[in-house]
Amino acid sequence: MNKGTLSPDDLVITNLDGRQLSGERKVSSEVAMHLLFYRMRPDVHAVCHAHPTTATGFAVAGRALDQALLPEVIVGLGQIPLVRYATPGTPELSAAIEPYVPHYDALLLANHGAVTCGPDLLTAFFRMETIEHFAKITLAAETAGDPRLLSSREVAKLMAARSRYYVAPPPGGGAELPVTSDSADSSSEHVSLTRSELGALIDEAVRKDRARS
Ligand SMILES: [Zn+2]
């Protein structure tokens, strides 16, 4: 259905097993994903699932929104991991999401969209807005130049300030911290090569190997 033309009459009510209790329409094919949050997180009373353009662009590009770039996002959500792809509306998608549910309030779904949860509907909705806002800013920063990551020291200060902003992180704890300027440094075992540089290295290795045999 076109979500812009929905009216309250189109909504359905189900129980926690997904069995329809009222409403004329059929239950969404993605109901299992919603129920997963309600079952695993007693603190959650609303789940918001959408396919916002820019955030979904990151999910399609195989990129988590996990960089320490904006204090507001770090305080509110920590980071937004990317859940591996599974067919929408199938048990495989729920299985892919499940390990993240106790630890995160917002997830990107590879080649699909995003899902957020919260203690009430407005919070879940604002978290979805935050994801899209963050995705747009990340994209703008990458277009403008090199986004500057915050350090792990700065991230630790923001995490410590969460209670001051009345942010209750997921009770499961154990979320990965966002990628910081120093965590990026320590994991910089990666090198970038152009296709021709890589080709030259392979050619050279093959030549040495042939010379040896
Ligand atoms: Zn969807």
PDB file of C-alpha atoms and ligand atoms in Angstrom:
ATOM      1  CA  MET A   1       0.000   0.000   0.000  1.00  0.00           C
ATOM      2  CA  ASN A   2       1.049   3.589  -0.531  1.00  0.00           C
ATOM      3  CA  LYS A   3       1.963   4.654   3.011  1.00  0.00           C
ATOM      4  CA  GLY A   4       1.020   8.267   2.265  1.00  0.00           C
ATOM      5  CA  THR A   5      -2.620   7.306   1.704  1.00  0.00           C
ATOM      6  CA  LEU A   6      -3.038   5.176   4.828  1.00  0.00           C
ATOM      7  CA  SER A   7      -5.800   6.121   7.230  1.00  0.00           C
ATOM      8  CA  PRO A   8      -6.429   4.822  10.775  1.00  0.00           C
ATOM      9  CA  ASP A   9      -9.027   2.428   9.312  1.00  0.00           C
ATOM     10  CA  ASP A  10      -6.227   0.629   7.457  1.00  0.00           C
ATOM     11  CA  LEU A  11      -4.370  -0.271  10.643  1.00  0.00           C
ATOM     12  CA  VAL A  12      -4.618  -3.747  12.136  1.00  0.00           C
ATOM     13  CA  ILE A  13      -4.053  -5.001  15.656  1.00  0.00           C
ATOM     14  CA  THR A  14      -2.320  -8.308  16.379  1.00  0.00           C
ATOM     15  CA  ASN A  15      -1.283 -10.116  19.513  1.00  0.00           C
ATOM     16  CA  LEU A  16       2.381 -10.838  20.304  1.00  0.00           C
ATOM     17  CA  ASP A  17       2.200 -14.042  18.242  1.00  0.00           C
ATOM     18  CA  GLY A  18       1.222 -11.994  15.182  1.00  0.00           C
ATOM     19  CA  ARG A  19      -2.355 -13.287  15.175  1.00  0.00           C
ATOM     20  CA  GLN A  20      -4.739 -10.631  13.877  1.00  0.00           C
ATOM     21  CA  LEU A  21      -7.198  -9.347  16.465  1.00  0.00           C
ATOM     22  CA  SER A  22      -8.880  -6.550  14.534  1.00  0.00           C
ATOM     23  CA  GLY A  23      -8.761  -4.586  11.285  1.00  0.00           C
ATOM     24  CA  GLU A  24      -9.944  -5.196   7.708  1.00  0.00           C
ATOM     25  CA  ARG A  25      -6.488  -5.231   6.071  1.00  0.00           C
ATOM     26  CA  LYS A  26      -3.936  -8.015   6.106  1.00  0.00           C
ATOM     27  CA  VAL A  27      -1.075  -7.926   8.628  1.00  0.00           C
ATOM     28  CA  SER A  28       2.187  -6.531   7.193  1.00  0.00           C
ATOM     29  CA  SER A  29       4.587  -9.148   5.828  1.00  0.00           C
ATOM     30  CA  GLU A  30       7.226  -7.564   8.099  1.00  0.00           C
ATOM     31  CA  VAL A  31       5.277  -8.175  11.297  1.00  0.00           C
ATOM     32  CA  ALA A  32       7.818 -10.781  12.486  1.00  0.00           C
ATOM     33  CA  MET A  33      10.551  -8.147  12.624  1.00  0.00           C
ATOM     34  CA  HIS A  34       8.339  -5.933  14.806  1.00  0.00           C
ATOM     35  CA  LEU A  35       7.343  -8.806  17.097  1.00  0.00           C
ATOM     36  CA  LEU A  36      10.991  -9.773  17.543  1.00  0.00           C
ATOM     37  CA  PHE A  37      11.704  -6.406  19.220  1.00  0.00           C
ATOM     38  CA  TYR A  38       8.616  -6.614  21.453  1.00  0.00           C
ATOM     39  CA  ARG A  39       9.486 -10.144  22.556  1.00  0.00           C
ATOM     40  CA  MET A  40      13.187  -9.516  23.199  1.00  0.00           C
ATOM     41  CA  ARG A  41      12.990  -6.013  24.645  1.00  0.00           C
ATOM     42  CA  PRO A  42      10.442  -5.473  27.452  1.00  0.00           C
ATOM     43  CA  ASP A  43      11.503  -1.779  27.427  1.00  0.00           C
ATOM     44  CA  VAL A  44      10.308  -1.381  23.807  1.00  0.00           C
ATOM     45  CA  HIS A  45       6.741  -0.247  23.122  1.00  0.00           C
ATOM     46  CA  ALA A  46       7.127   0.954  19.540  1.00  0.00           C
ATOM     47  CA  VAL A  47       9.017  -0.183  16.435  1.00  0.00           C
ATOM     48  CA  CYS A  48       9.442   1.920  13.337  1.00  0.00           C
ATOM     49  CA  HIS A  49      10.452   0.369  10.004  1.00  0.00           C
ATOM     50  CA  ALA A  50      11.035   2.411   6.842  1.00  0.00           C
ATOM     51  CA  HIS A  51      13.163   2.722   3.716  1.00  0.00           C
ATOM     52  CA  PRO A  52      14.458   6.336   3.980  1.00  0.00           C
ATOM     53  CA  THR A  53      16.365   7.285   0.833  1.00  0.00           C
ATOM     54  CA  THR A  54      19.816   8.282   2.080  1.00  0.00           C
ATOM     55  CA  ALA A  55      20.129   5.838   4.965  1.00  0.00           C
ATOM     56  CA  THR A  56      18.961   3.040   2.678  1.00  0.00           C
ATOM     57  CA  GLY A  57      21.609   4.223   0.202  1.00  0.00           C
ATOM     58  CA  PHE A  58      24.247   3.448   2.853  1.00  0.00           C
ATOM     59  CA  ALA A  59      22.593   0.068   3.512  1.00  0.00           C
ATOM     60  CA  VAL A  60      22.650  -0.681  -0.225  1.00  0.00           C
ATOM     61  CA  ALA A  61      26.317   0.333  -0.414  1.00  0.00           C
ATOM     62  CA  GLY A  62      27.064  -2.111   2.415  1.00  0.00           C
ATOM     63  CA  ARG A  63      28.004   0.660   4.832  1.00  0.00           C
ATOM     64  CA  ALA A  64      27.045   0.925   8.494  1.00  0.00           C
ATOM     65  CA  LEU A  65      26.498   4.409   9.920  1.00  0.00           C
ATOM     66  CA  ASP A  66      29.120   3.682  12.532  1.00  0.00           C
ATOM     67  CA  GLN A  67      31.521   6.616  12.469  1.00  0.00           C
ATOM     68  CA  ALA A  68      32.027   8.970  15.398  1.00  0.00           C
ATOM     69  CA  LEU A  69      31.031  12.162  13.597  1.00  0.00           C
ATOM     70  CA  LEU A  70      28.102  13.806  15.394  1.00  0.00           C
ATOM     71  CA  PRO A  71      27.722  14.188  19.189  1.00  0.00           C
ATOM     72  CA  GLU A  72      23.913  14.072  18.928  1.00  0.00           C
ATOM     73  CA  VAL A  73      24.025  10.668  17.203  1.00  0.00           C
ATOM     74  CA  ILE A  74      26.670   9.244  19.545  1.00  0.00           C
ATOM     75  CA  VAL A  75      24.709  10.287  22.641  1.00  0.00           C
ATOM     76  CA  GLY A  76      21.367   9.149  21.249  1.00  0.00           C
ATOM     77  CA  LEU A  77      22.210   5.950  19.407  1.00  0.00           C
ATOM     78  CA  GLY A  78      25.908   5.139  19.814  1.00  0.00           C
ATOM     79  CA  GLN A  79      26.247   3.788  16.311  1.00  0.00           C
ATOM     80  CA  ILE A  80      23.949   2.220  13.709  1.00  0.00           C
ATOM     81  CA  PRO A  81      25.250  -1.185  12.602  1.00  0.00           C
ATOM     82  CA  LEU A  82      24.449  -2.845   9.293  1.00  0.00           C
ATOM     83  CA  VAL A  83      22.532  -6.133   9.446  1.00  0.00           C
ATOM     84  CA  ARG A  84      23.393  -8.594   6.654  1.00  0.00           C
ATOM     85  CA  TYR A  85      20.885  -8.995   3.848  1.00  0.00           C
ATOM     86  CA  ALA A  86      17.980 -11.436   4.106  1.00  0.00           C
ATOM     87  CA  THR A  87      14.723 -11.539   2.124  1.00  0.00           C
ATOM     88  CA  PRO A  88      12.238  -9.026   3.585  1.00  0.00           C
ATOM     89  CA  GLY A  89       9.325 -10.592   5.423  1.00  0.00           C
ATOM     90  CA  THR A  90      11.025 -13.969   6.013  1.00  0.00           C
ATOM     91  CA  PRO A  91      12.263 -15.712   9.182  1.00  0.00           C
ATOM     92  CA  GLU A  92      15.801 -15.300   7.777  1.00  0.00           C
ATOM     93  CA  LEU A  93      15.502 -11.528   8.222  1.00  0.00           C
ATOM     94  CA  SER A  94      14.432 -11.954  11.856  1.00  0.00           C
ATOM     95  CA  ALA A  95      17.354 -14.343  12.400  1.00  0.00           C
ATOM     96  CA  ALA A  96      19.784 -11.790  10.946  1.00  0.00           C
ATOM     97  CA  ILE A  97      18.415  -8.994  13.149  1.00  0.00           C
ATOM     98  CA  GLU A  98      18.096 -10.991  16.369  1.00  0.00           C
ATOM     99  CA  PRO A  99      21.724 -10.732  17.612  1.00  0.00           C
ATOM    100  CA  TYR A 100      21.522  -6.917  17.410  1.00  0.00           C
ATOM    101  CA  VAL A 101      18.161  -6.390  19.123  1.00  0.00           C
ATOM    102  CA  PRO A 102      19.356  -6.453  22.766  1.00  0.00           C
ATOM    103  CA  HIS A 103      22.167  -3.975  22.078  1.00  0.00           C
ATOM    104  CA  TYR A 104      20.887  -1.336  19.611  1.00  0.00           C
ATOM    105  CA  ASP A 105      17.898   0.981  19.168  1.00  0.00           C
ATOM    106  CA  ALA A 106      18.535   1.582  15.459  1.00  0.00           C
ATOM    107  CA  LEU A 107      19.682  -0.757  12.682  1.00  0.00           C
ATOM    108  CA  LEU A 108      20.378  -0.514   8.972  1.00  0.00           C
ATOM    109  CA  LEU A 109      19.196  -3.514   6.949  1.00  0.00           C
ATOM    110  CA  ALA A 110      21.454  -4.306   3.984  1.00  0.00           C
ATOM    111  CA  ASN A 111      19.788  -3.679   0.593  1.00  0.00           C
ATOM    112  CA  HIS A 112      16.511  -2.937   2.366  1.00  0.00           C
ATOM    113  CA  GLY A 113      16.081  -0.041   4.816  1.00  0.00           C
ATOM    114  CA  ALA A 114      16.181   0.694   8.522  1.00  0.00           C
ATOM    115  CA  VAL A 115      14.427  -0.227  11.749  1.00  0.00           C
ATOM    116  CA  THR A 116      14.292   1.623  15.066  1.00  0.00           C
ATOM    117  CA  CYS A 117      12.613   0.990  18.401  1.00  0.00           C
ATOM    118  CA  GLY A 118      11.794   2.989  21.502  1.00  0.00           C
ATOM    119  CA  PRO A 119       9.773   3.230  24.683  1.00  0.00           C
ATOM    120  CA  ASP A 120       7.050   5.070  22.710  1.00  0.00           C
ATOM    121  CA  LEU A 121       6.120   5.737  19.094  1.00  0.00           C
ATOM    122  CA  LEU A 122       7.502   9.289  18.909  1.00  0.00           C
ATOM    123  CA  THR A 123      10.919   8.166  20.195  1.00  0.00           C
ATOM    124  CA  ALA A 124      11.086   5.315  17.672  1.00  0.00           C
ATOM    125  CA  PHE A 125      10.026   7.744  14.927  1.00  0.00           C
ATOM    126  CA  PHE A 126      12.599  10.389  15.940  1.00  0.00           C
ATOM    127  CA  ARG A 127      15.295   7.708  15.945  1.00  0.00           C
ATOM    128  CA  MET A 128      14.371   6.912  12.344  1.00  0.00           C
ATOM    129  CA  GLU A 129      14.629  10.646  11.579  1.00  0.00           C
ATOM    130  CA  THR A 130      18.050  10.711  13.282  1.00  0.00           C
ATOM    131  CA  ILE A 131      19.327   7.870  11.073  1.00  0.00           C
ATOM    132  CA  GLU A 132      18.285   9.648   7.890  1.00  0.00           C
ATOM    133  CA  HIS A 133      19.610  13.018   9.111  1.00  0.00           C
ATOM    134  CA  PHE A 134      22.952  11.395  10.028  1.00  0.00           C
ATOM    135  CA  ALA A 135      23.153   9.629   6.652  1.00  0.00           C
ATOM    136  CA  LYS A 136      22.577  12.946   4.831  1.00  0.00           C
ATOM    137  CA  ILE A 137      25.225  14.738   6.896  1.00  0.00           C
ATOM    138  CA  THR A 138      27.750  11.920   6.410  1.00  0.00           C
ATOM    139  CA  LEU A 139      27.172  12.068   2.674  1.00  0.00           C
ATOM    140  CA  ALA A 140      27.503  15.876   2.649  1.00  0.00           C
ATOM    141  CA  ALA A 141      30.729  15.654   4.697  1.00  0.00           C
ATOM    142  CA  GLU A 142      32.212  13.111   2.292  1.00  0.00           C
ATOM    143  CA  THR A 143      31.273  15.334  -0.634  1.00  0.00           C
ATOM    144  CA  ALA A 144      32.764  18.383   1.099  1.00  0.00           C
ATOM    145  CA  GLY A 145      36.030  16.660   1.999  1.00  0.00           C
ATOM    146  CA  ASP A 146      37.381  14.204   4.538  1.00  0.00           C
ATOM    147  CA  PRO A 147      35.022  13.726   7.476  1.00  0.00           C
ATOM    148  CA  ARG A 148      36.960  14.218  10.731  1.00  0.00           C
ATOM    149  CA  LEU A 149      36.262  11.450  13.217  1.00  0.00           C
ATOM    150  CA  LEU A 150      36.039  12.279  16.906  1.00  0.00           C
ATOM    151  CA  SER A 151      38.596  10.599  19.186  1.00  0.00           C
ATOM    152  CA  SER A 152      37.701   7.765  21.571  1.00  0.00           C
ATOM    153  CA  ARG A 153      38.323  10.227  24.437  1.00  0.00           C
ATOM    154  CA  GLU A 154      35.624  12.531  23.083  1.00  0.00           C
ATOM    155  CA  VAL A 155      33.285   9.577  22.484  1.00  0.00           C
ATOM    156  CA  ALA A 156      33.803   8.388  26.076  1.00  0.00           C
ATOM    157  CA  LYS A 157      32.846  11.875  27.331  1.00  0.00           C
ATOM    158  CA  LEU A 158      29.668  11.813  25.233  1.00  0.00           C
ATOM    159  CA  MET A 159      28.729   8.331  26.435  1.00  0.00           C
ATOM    160  CA  ALA A 160      29.236   9.458  30.030  1.00  0.00           C
ATOM    161  CA  ALA A 161      26.951  12.435  29.376  1.00  0.00           C
ATOM    162  CA  ARG A 162      24.037  10.256  28.234  1.00  0.00           C
ATOM    163  CA  SER A 163      22.206  10.362  31.560  1.00  0.00           C
ATOM    164  CA  ARG A 164      22.368  14.168  31.491  1.00  0.00           C
ATOM    165  CA  TYR A 165      20.385  14.036  28.243  1.00  0.00           C
ATOM    166  CA  TYR A 166      17.964  11.466  29.701  1.00  0.00           C
ATOM    167  CA  VAL A 167      19.164   8.871  27.200  1.00  0.00           C
ATOM    168  CA  ALA A 168      18.701   5.301  28.410  1.00  0.00           C
ATOM    169  CA  PRO A 169      20.856   3.009  26.235  1.00  0.00           C
ATOM    170  CA  PRO A 170      19.482  -0.484  25.454  1.00  0.00           C
ATOM    171  CA  PRO A 171      19.424  -2.527  28.678  1.00  0.00           C
ATOM    172  CA  GLY A 172      21.396  -5.318  26.976  1.00  0.00           C
ATOM    173  CA  GLY A 173      24.543  -3.139  26.925  1.00  0.00           C
ATOM    174  CA  GLY A 174      27.437  -4.498  24.878  1.00  0.00           C
ATOM    175  CA  ALA A 175      26.990  -2.247  21.840  1.00  0.00           C
ATOM    176  CA  GLU A 176      30.073  -1.610  19.704  1.00  0.00           C
ATOM    177  CA  LEU A 177      31.401   1.927  20.088  1.00  0.00           C
ATOM    178  CA  PRO A 178      31.453   4.086  16.964  1.00  0.00           C
ATOM    179  CA  VAL A 179      34.643   4.133  14.896  1.00  0.00           C
ATOM    180  CA  THR A 180      36.859   6.932  16.259  1.00  0.00           C
ATOM    181  CA  SER A 181      39.906   8.736  14.883  1.00  0.00           C
ATOM    182  CA  ASP A 182      42.235   6.594  16.999  1.00  0.00           C
ATOM    183  CA  SER A 183      40.387   3.267  16.545  1.00  0.00           C
ATOM    184  CA  ALA A 184      40.604   3.890  12.803  1.00  0.00           C
ATOM    185  CA  ASP A 185      44.376   4.477  13.187  1.00  0.00           C
ATOM    186  CA  SER A 186      45.029   1.310  15.139  1.00  0.00           C
ATOM    187  CA  SER A 187      43.149  -0.786  12.587  1.00  0.00           C
ATOM    188  CA  SER A 188      44.804   0.875   9.594  1.00  0.00           C
ATOM    189  CA  GLU A 189      46.422  -2.315   8.350  1.00  0.00           C
ATOM    190  CA  HIS A 190      44.501  -1.671   5.124  1.00  0.00           C
ATOM    191  CA  VAL A 191      46.239  -0.280   2.078  1.00  0.00           C
ATOM    192  CA  SER A 192      44.608   1.207  -1.007  1.00  0.00           C
ATOM    193  CA  LEU A 193      45.847   0.259  -4.453  1.00  0.00           C
ATOM    194  CA  THR A 194      44.618   1.248  -7.869  1.00  0.00           C
ATOM    195  CA  ARG A 195      43.674  -1.556 -10.243  1.00  0.00           C
ATOM    196  CA  SER A 196      46.892  -1.053 -12.244  1.00  0.00           C
ATOM    197  CA  GLU A 197      49.066  -1.017  -9.088  1.00  0.00           C
ATOM    198  CA  LEU A 198      47.445  -4.255  -7.962  1.00  0.00           C
ATOM    199  CA  GLY A 199      47.913  -5.727 -11.448  1.00  0.00           C
ATOM    200  CA  ALA A 200      51.605  -4.772 -11.394  1.00  0.00           C
ATOM    201  CA  LEU A 201      52.084  -6.450  -7.985  1.00  0.00           C
ATOM    202  CA  ILE A 202      50.399  -9.644  -9.179  1.00  0.00           C
ATOM    203  CA  ASP A 203      52.462  -9.651 -12.411  1.00  0.00           C
ATOM    204  CA  GLU A 204      55.644  -9.248 -10.410  1.00  0.00           C
ATOM    205  CA  ALA A 205      54.704 -12.087  -8.018  1.00  0.00           C
ATOM    206  CA  VAL A 206      53.882 -14.375 -10.954  1.00  0.00           C
ATOM    207  CA  ARG A 207      57.171 -13.470 -12.664  1.00  0.00           C
ATOM    208  CA  LYS A 208      59.187 -14.235  -9.503  1.00  0.00           C
ATOM    209  CA  ASP A 209      57.333 -17.514  -9.076  1.00  0.00           C
ATOM    210  CA  ARG A 210      58.025 -18.531 -12.696  1.00  0.00           C
ATOM    211  CA  ALA A 211      61.731 -17.577 -12.329  1.00  0.00           C
ATOM    212  CA  ARG A 212      61.957 -19.828  -9.266  1.00  0.00           C
ATOM    213  CA  SER A 213      60.429 -22.917 -10.944  1.00  0.00           C
TER     214      SER A 213
HETATM  215 ZN    ZN B   1      10.866  -3.112   4.558  1.00  0.00          ZN
END
